[in-house]
Amino acid sequence: MSHAPASRPDDGPLNRLAAEKSPYLLQHARNPVDWHAWNPETLEKAKREDKPIFLSIGYSTCHWCHVMEHESFEDAATARALNELFVNVKVDREERPDVDQIYMQAVMALHGQGGWPLSVWLTPDLKPFYGGTYFPKEPRYGRPGFVDLCRTLHDLFRKRRQDVEQQAEQAATWLSRRGGRGVAASAGNVETLPDAAVRGLLNEFDSEHGGFGDAPKFPRPSTLFLLAHEVARRDHVGARRALETTLDHMWRGGIYDHVGGGFARYSVDARWLVPHFEKMLYDNAQLIEAYLDGAGLLGRSDFAVVAKDVAAWTAREMTSPQGGFYSAQDADSEGEEGKFYVFTPDELREALGADADRAIRLFAATALGNFEGANILHWPRPIAETAAEENLAEAELRRWWATARKKLYAWREKRVRPGLDDKTLASWNGMMIGALARLGAWTQDASILGAARAAAEFAWRELWRPESRTLLRRWREGDARYDGSLDDYAFLALGYVALFSADGDPEWLERAETLRARADALFADPEGGYFFAAPSPDLVARMKEVYDGAMPSANSAMALLGARLGAVRIDEELRMKSLDVARAFADEVLRIPHGYPFLAAAVLEAAEPPRQLFVVGAADDAAFRDLLSRAHRAPMPGRVIIPVTDSRRAALEKLGVPLHGKSPAADGSPVAYLCEELSCREWP
């Protein structure tokens, strides 16, 4: 199998980005544009030469970033203009989300929307005076031609410098005010947030296809996380329907890779058929958890199969030899979006032989196709209906497909694979560590749990700096770099809490608390909430992030972390700090509550009495492991699972975990205790 290379195979000299590690920056290492990385030397150069900065932000699997590169950044005439007019800076948004966040806010304020590639023009002191997203080389789509725009902006900077600087100063002031938000102007009751968020989500629920809103349609696992809490709390009928419909239609749709596993980032249509084919680690980590919630709460064992299939894709294609998880797979291969993933009927016949006719029937594959003359594989109807139409038992159909997909996978592997972004990010790894830890405990699969442990050790070994007590964000090819942001601390800590619940090792709990305490010290705002980044001379503002988009916000993650660590130790002060995070943004989140589903779920866990499920026994006892697995399969989102063995009891008590009275049965057999509202009983 072959992957598209990180750097372009084009002829031409290498520019200074060739010295970088980011796959996105390396993609531009042979551009004729005189690119600089975002660093002190570059920023000093802009000031010394008194030149405006053209800042281009994207990521390696971004389709429109590839388009703009091919049209403009690989073009010699465009490059000459850029090199003459600006100091040109490339930023990988996944390496420097703090930089991206600032200028994305500026562009959204200017145009009402944002996206990538993000194109922003800055004064030499880093203040934005114009910006947008993709600009075509020639005028079209109602957008100006890129070079014409560049010359206009440069002329403005030179001939109307005072006006430009005044506008840039206003933008920087607005960013500082926006970034400093977090003190609620009213005493809004954030404990109403969960109910309000669920109502808002159900108002947008697509009852036919699942999901929320219209095309393009994103999985937004944060919404599924909140719905799972509502089903567990009070068997909310609307939440149950929305959760099941969405999970069922997503995995049957083309957004799921039925041959190789893993979910694409989003669907361009409302029925989940045509994906934007890139696969992101963070989506798949969250969706493992969502499908486990669906399996436990809805009695859908097939949803657990989906979770295991995503984990198998992660192990096979997204895990480094060192144990960390890669970031993403591209949508494009050989310059075409989706080419790797789609099939014509003739290709299905070549790959499957005698099984092809059934596959063509089941996937409704045609000569015209459903995507640019080829077919995105999907299950148009539920598996049970499909099996009945084929006069097969459902289990028999699943066995047939398991064999057929292996043939398809082997045939597909002869193609050129999409590009792989093989950097390792602390925050995204934390999310996958947590998902695999839970799945490994659920299934008692030692290899899955082992993968979570290996990634957790990798992150601590390569990214945590004990001498300065700081977490670095990114690792690639032995190079660890960039101070971690709030999301890195919060999501990695949540991963360690999940791993502790899976195997009971107190060291995971200790690491989680270390990260939480350092996040408090580095990012907490005494006025309320958390800043995304620590103070830095290369940031014109410190921002606060609270909206739960494709990924939960860092503030929401900190709120959940405090709720869960507080529940493990029965630390009411810590749990109330989680509510304080929500209160800091009360005006904002209560105005559009369904935009903050992860925060709403954190509020539920912090506001309700803590629920602890202790599983006590001997680590080498199969009955103990079975009981622990049953605890993880129990449909109780919001509870914390605390494994207790004799060899670890003292360490847990030292960490503040209350173990009084939590002992195995008299005959040594394992026992589980469910503790809530200050009383405990044997479980189940």
XYZ file of C-alpha atoms in Angstrom, residues 208-683:
476
model
C -36.227 10.988 8.359
C -32.452 10.768 8.082
C -31.209 11.525 11.575
C -28.856 14.295 12.529
C -29.660 17.928 13.129
C -30.357 20.604 10.571
C -29.881 20.318 6.827
C -26.912 19.848 4.527
C -24.010 19.891 5.005
C -24.554 17.581 7.935
C -21.913 16.955 10.607
C -22.029 14.096 13.127
C -21.474 16.537 16.040
C -20.987 13.758 18.609
C -21.416 16.281 21.434
C -25.136 16.297 20.658
C -25.264 12.512 20.868
C -23.418 12.658 24.194
C -26.094 14.916 25.669
C -28.942 12.829 24.224
C -27.419 9.714 25.794
C -27.446 11.453 29.175
C -31.116 12.317 28.707
C -32.041 8.755 27.799
C -30.156 7.454 30.822
C -31.600 10.038 33.216
C -35.281 9.774 32.361
C -35.675 7.638 29.238
C -36.537 10.757 27.252
C -38.568 9.447 24.302
C -37.569 12.212 21.884
C -33.893 11.914 22.815
C -34.070 8.130 22.393
C -35.571 8.445 18.914
C -33.056 11.092 17.841
C -30.109 9.105 19.183
C -31.102 5.829 17.540
C -32.155 7.323 14.211
C -28.962 9.338 13.898
C -26.618 6.500 14.842
C -28.411 4.066 12.537
C -28.484 6.319 9.468
C -24.906 7.544 9.914
C -23.267 4.141 9.886
C -25.462 2.881 7.045
C -24.693 6.006 5.013
C -21.737 6.816 2.824
C -20.200 8.922 5.583
C -19.035 5.571 6.977
C -16.306 3.701 5.100
C -17.963 0.292 4.806
C -14.835 -1.291 3.370
C -12.118 0.007 5.673
C -13.948 1.446 8.683
C -14.001 4.934 10.116
C -16.261 7.948 9.642
C -15.634 10.861 7.301
C -15.750 14.387 8.651
C -19.195 15.303 7.342
C -21.793 14.636 4.661
C -22.424 17.192 1.936
C -26.068 16.083 1.708
C -28.801 15.680 4.318
C -28.999 11.877 4.132
C -25.395 11.043 4.983
C -24.702 9.636 1.500
C -21.925 11.776 0.010
C -19.144 12.468 2.484
C -16.343 14.955 2.451
C -14.028 11.971 2.461
C -11.369 13.102 4.954
C -11.299 11.143 8.221
C -10.341 12.908 11.442
C -9.130 11.173 14.597
C -11.272 13.360 16.870
C -14.540 12.492 15.077
C -13.862 8.791 15.249
C -12.855 8.861 18.904
C -16.101 10.584 19.866
C -18.172 8.292 17.657
C -16.761 5.166 19.303
C -18.220 6.525 22.535
C -21.513 7.507 20.880
C -22.008 4.024 19.449
C -21.193 2.443 22.809
C -23.822 4.713 24.397
C -26.281 3.585 21.747
C -25.433 -0.070 22.284
C -25.962 0.125 26.043
C -28.961 2.450 26.185
C -30.876 1.175 23.172
C -30.020 -2.506 23.283
C -28.416 -2.283 19.842
C -25.560 -4.778 19.857
C -24.860 -3.839 16.219
C -23.837 -0.378 17.406
C -21.100 -1.969 19.528
C -19.913 -3.726 16.354
C -19.564 -0.309 14.679
C -17.512 0.957 17.638
C -15.196 -2.060 17.401
C -14.840 -1.576 13.650
C -13.764 2.046 14.137
C -11.231 0.853 16.703
C -9.917 -1.727 14.234
C -9.453 1.028 11.612
C -7.607 3.099 14.231
C -5.282 0.221 15.061
C -4.632 -0.679 11.433
C -4.260 2.738 9.820
C -3.944 5.440 12.478
C -1.465 4.123 15.045
C 2.241 4.934 14.963
C 4.967 2.430 15.828
C 5.593 4.515 18.958
C 1.991 4.036 20.120
C 0.511 7.466 19.440
C -2.380 8.089 17.090
C -2.104 9.925 13.788
C -4.309 12.925 13.092
C -6.156 12.470 9.806
C -6.532 10.873 6.399
C -7.034 13.112 3.363
C -10.119 13.237 1.146
C -8.000 13.330 -2.013
C -5.799 10.805 -3.746
C -4.125 11.284 -7.116
C -5.591 14.784 -7.101
C -9.222 13.640 -6.938
C -11.574 13.824 -3.989
C -12.921 10.418 -2.956
C -11.154 8.474 -5.715
C -9.796 5.917 -3.266
C -13.206 5.062 -1.794
C -15.666 4.678 -4.700
C -16.416 1.759 -7.033
C -17.986 1.203 -10.424
C -20.020 -1.992 -10.954
C -17.171 -3.385 -13.080
C -14.702 -2.752 -10.248
C -16.997 -4.534 -7.819
C -17.108 -7.507 -10.193
C -13.329 -7.533 -10.506
C -12.874 -7.390 -6.747
C -15.652 -9.735 -5.642
C -16.172 -12.230 -8.434
C -19.226 -14.349 -7.686
C -20.207 -12.100 -4.749
C -20.435 -9.008 -6.935
C -24.047 -9.319 -8.055
C -25.282 -9.374 -4.488
C -23.068 -6.423 -3.529
C -24.279 -4.404 -6.512
C -27.858 -5.149 -5.489
C -27.429 -4.429 -1.796
C -25.519 -1.190 -2.269
C -27.714 -0.030 -5.166
C -24.616 0.439 -7.317
C -25.261 1.586 -10.896
C -23.328 2.436 -14.015
C -24.188 6.117 -13.515
C -23.153 5.974 -9.866
C -24.027 8.325 -7.024
C -20.765 10.296 -7.034
C -19.048 11.512 -10.183
C -19.701 8.349 -12.178
C -18.874 5.883 -9.416
C -20.602 4.538 -6.309
C -20.192 5.392 -2.666
C -21.041 2.171 -0.869
C -23.902 2.446 1.616
C -26.779 0.396 2.980
C -29.961 2.057 1.655
C -32.182 0.003 3.975
C -31.782 -1.428 7.476
C -29.838 -4.679 7.633
C -32.860 -6.682 8.797
C -34.922 -5.535 5.800
C -32.037 -6.191 3.436
C -31.565 -9.710 4.814
C -35.282 -10.480 4.397
C -35.183 -9.328 0.775
C -32.252 -11.687 0.200
C -33.996 -14.574 1.998
C -31.169 -14.682 4.509
C -31.000 -14.560 8.279
C -29.492 -11.287 9.446
C -26.515 -13.104 10.966
C -25.940 -14.910 7.670
C -25.957 -11.635 5.740
C -23.461 -10.137 8.174
C -21.162 -13.151 7.763
C -21.371 -12.833 3.980
C -20.485 -9.150 4.135
C -17.575 -9.753 6.526
C -16.027 -12.040 3.914
C -16.869 -9.822 0.942
C -15.481 -6.652 2.532
C -12.122 -8.354 3.122
C -11.915 -8.995 -0.611
C -12.893 -5.410 -1.357
C -10.359 -4.068 1.134
C -7.536 -6.137 -0.378
C -8.504 -4.998 -3.886
C -8.768 -1.353 -2.811
C -5.326 -1.460 -1.201
C -3.807 -1.646 -4.687
C -4.881 1.972 -5.200
C -2.843 4.986 -4.160
C -3.990 5.827 -0.665
C -5.081 9.320 0.393
C -2.481 11.391 2.203
C -1.895 10.652 5.858
C -1.317 13.410 8.400
C 0.941 11.479 10.724
C 1.521 14.068 13.420
C 0.357 13.209 16.944
C -1.674 15.810 18.858
C -2.131 15.688 22.633
C -5.820 16.666 22.651
C -6.950 14.326 19.884
C -4.920 11.476 21.358
C -6.596 12.081 24.704
C -9.984 11.637 23.065
C -9.010 8.354 21.412
C -7.325 7.087 24.590
C -10.596 7.622 26.439
C -12.676 5.948 23.733
C -10.441 2.886 23.448
C -10.134 2.564 27.212
C -13.905 2.396 27.518
C -14.270 0.044 24.547
C -11.499 -2.216 25.840
C -13.162 -2.497 29.234
C -16.573 -3.025 27.610
C -15.338 -5.877 25.387
C -12.599 -7.246 27.671
C -10.352 -6.972 24.629
C -6.782 -6.770 25.874
C -5.460 -5.469 22.545
C -7.839 -2.493 22.538
C -7.064 -1.641 26.143
C -3.382 -2.139 25.402
C -3.582 0.398 22.567
C -5.103 2.954 24.940
C -2.347 2.336 27.492
C 0.405 2.548 24.862
C -0.879 5.898 23.600
C -1.248 7.187 27.153
C 2.354 6.264 27.957
C 3.547 7.747 24.669
C 1.848 11.072 25.384
C 3.296 11.288 28.884
C 6.769 10.269 27.764
C 6.995 12.483 24.686
C 4.761 15.477 25.426
C 4.813 16.051 29.193
C 7.783 18.081 30.476
C 8.134 17.389 34.217
C 10.865 19.996 34.747
C 8.563 22.837 33.650
C 5.296 21.011 34.330
C 4.046 21.840 30.861
C 2.406 19.783 28.142
C 3.509 20.104 24.529
C 0.930 19.851 21.785
C 2.473 18.063 18.825
C 4.916 15.212 18.161
C 6.197 14.092 14.785
C 9.336 12.178 13.820
C 10.875 12.641 17.250
C 10.147 16.366 17.378
C 7.831 17.608 20.153
C 6.840 21.246 19.874
C 4.377 24.024 20.746
C 3.045 24.722 24.216
C -0.208 22.899 24.794
C -3.480 24.777 24.771
C -6.352 24.285 27.197
C -7.843 21.544 25.023
C -4.632 19.522 25.190
C -4.636 19.483 28.978
C -8.371 18.871 29.294
C -8.819 16.078 26.748
C -5.653 14.218 27.691
C -6.716 14.367 31.345
C -10.171 13.032 30.431
C -8.447 10.197 28.575
C -6.484 9.324 31.705
C -9.661 9.358 33.822
C -11.280 6.921 31.361
C -8.196 4.700 31.438
C -8.285 4.666 35.233
C -11.915 3.532 35.072
C -10.904 0.781 32.654
C -8.008 -0.786 34.553
C -7.860 0.867 37.994
C -4.236 1.997 37.808
C -3.983 5.002 40.188
C -1.190 6.519 38.104
C -3.696 7.466 35.399
C -5.763 9.281 38.001
C -2.707 11.065 39.340
C -1.721 12.217 35.855
C -5.250 13.479 35.195
C -5.164 15.563 38.367
C -1.697 16.901 37.498
C -2.947 18.092 34.116
C -6.111 19.595 35.611
C -4.165 21.534 38.225
C -1.698 22.860 35.639
C -4.553 23.905 33.355
C -6.024 25.831 36.279
C -2.709 27.580 36.848
C -2.037 28.390 33.194
C -5.439 29.215 31.737
C -7.995 30.087 34.423
C -9.365 33.625 34.278
C -10.214 34.992 37.747
C -13.129 36.753 36.058
C -14.595 33.431 34.905
C -13.909 30.529 32.553
C -10.639 29.566 30.928
C -8.518 31.164 28.244
C -7.576 28.856 25.376
C -3.877 29.739 25.427
C -1.307 31.085 27.840
C -0.097 34.682 27.339
C 2.346 35.004 24.428
C 3.930 37.903 22.515
C 2.841 36.364 19.200
C -0.862 36.490 20.112
C -2.720 39.793 19.798
C -5.508 38.505 22.064
C -6.290 35.657 24.430
C -9.486 33.938 23.405
C -12.040 31.879 25.296
C -13.709 28.996 23.523
C -17.086 27.628 24.641
C -19.091 26.652 21.519
C -19.309 22.882 21.050
C -18.751 22.249 17.355
C -17.216 19.208 15.673
C -15.081 19.010 18.802
C -16.335 20.009 22.237
C -14.929 23.306 23.415
C -11.983 23.339 25.783
C -14.074 25.077 28.464
C -16.718 22.355 28.171
C -14.027 19.690 28.474
C -12.647 21.353 31.612
C -16.142 21.439 33.078
C -16.590 17.711 32.452
C -13.115 16.945 33.803
C -13.874 18.755 37.063
C -17.212 16.987 37.383
C -15.653 13.547 36.896
C -12.588 14.024 39.076
C -14.841 15.592 41.679
C -17.120 12.568 41.554
C -14.209 10.129 41.942
C -13.036 11.893 45.112
C -16.393 13.343 46.279
C -14.776 16.772 45.985
C -17.686 19.206 46.001
C -15.456 22.245 45.494
C -14.105 20.780 42.286
C -17.580 19.844 41.069
C -18.860 23.342 41.754
C -15.943 24.787 39.772
C -17.380 22.921 36.810
C -20.688 24.704 37.275
C -18.788 27.974 37.591
C -17.363 27.438 34.098
C -20.900 27.257 32.730
C -22.018 30.215 34.836
C -19.208 32.332 33.403
C -20.811 32.028 29.968
C -24.438 31.941 31.140
C -25.714 34.770 28.953
C -24.147 33.270 25.844
C -25.063 29.619 26.369
C -28.620 30.229 27.541
C -29.313 32.359 24.482
C -28.655 29.460 22.052
C -28.477 26.443 24.398
C -28.327 23.727 21.728
C -24.959 25.145 20.607
C -23.425 23.901 23.862
C -24.461 20.232 24.271
C -21.173 18.992 25.748
C -21.224 21.777 28.320
C -24.856 20.882 29.066
C -23.860 17.262 29.739
C -21.048 18.481 32.006
C -23.604 20.595 33.906
C -25.732 17.476 34.405
C -22.792 15.542 35.825
C -21.729 18.416 38.082
C -25.175 19.469 39.306
C -26.611 16.060 40.131
C -25.361 14.002 43.080
C -22.183 12.126 42.158
C -22.661 8.513 41.151
C -19.753 6.141 41.793
C -19.664 2.501 40.762
C -16.936 0.696 42.713
C -15.850 -2.712 41.398
C -13.815 -4.480 44.066
C -11.859 -7.700 43.657
C -8.575 -9.295 42.639
C -6.917 -8.004 39.465
C -6.064 -11.517 38.230
C -9.589 -12.849 38.845
C -11.617 -13.472 35.676
C -14.817 -12.852 37.643
C -13.525 -9.407 38.644
C -12.753 -8.547 35.022
C -16.172 -9.776 33.959
C -17.905 -7.657 36.601
C -15.860 -4.623 35.569
C -16.885 -5.205 31.959
C -20.545 -5.414 33.004
C -20.144 -2.118 34.839
C -18.845 -0.465 31.665
C -21.711 -1.899 29.634
C -24.333 -0.634 32.087
C -26.397 2.189 30.537
C -25.433 4.890 33.004
C -23.701 7.866 31.387
C -22.539 10.235 34.083
C -21.358 7.673 36.586
C -17.674 7.110 37.332
C -16.349 3.562 37.555
C -13.677 2.953 40.186
C -11.893 -0.425 40.035
C -10.377 -1.396 43.401
C -7.846 -4.164 44.050
C -5.888 -4.836 47.236
C -2.532 -3.879 45.736
C -3.863 -0.455 44.729
C -6.115 0.376 47.654
C -3.526 2.430 49.554
C -2.578 4.453 46.483
C -6.221 5.251 45.776
C -6.859 6.362 49.334
C -3.783 8.590 49.146
C -5.336 10.239 46.079
C -8.490 10.969 48.065
C -10.744 8.196 46.736
C -13.149 7.190 49.574
C -12.890 3.414 49.933
C -14.286 2.852 53.436
C -16.379 -0.309 53.437
C -15.601 -1.200 49.810
C -14.314 -4.763 50.196
C -14.721 -8.039 48.306
C -17.219 -10.616 49.561
C -16.221 -12.806 52.485
C -15.316 -15.623 50.113
C -13.109 -13.272 48.081
C -15.451 -12.997 45.118
C -15.718 -9.557 43.492
C -18.434 -7.114 44.496
C -19.702 -3.907 42.935
C -21.129 -1.005 44.962
C -23.207 1.801 43.492
C -22.867 4.922 45.614
C -25.095 7.949 45.114
C -26.597 10.594 47.361
C -24.221 9.608 50.197
C -25.367 5.981 50.389
C -24.069 2.777 48.821
C -25.656 -0.522 47.847
C -24.457 -3.632 46.138
C -24.835 -3.585 42.365
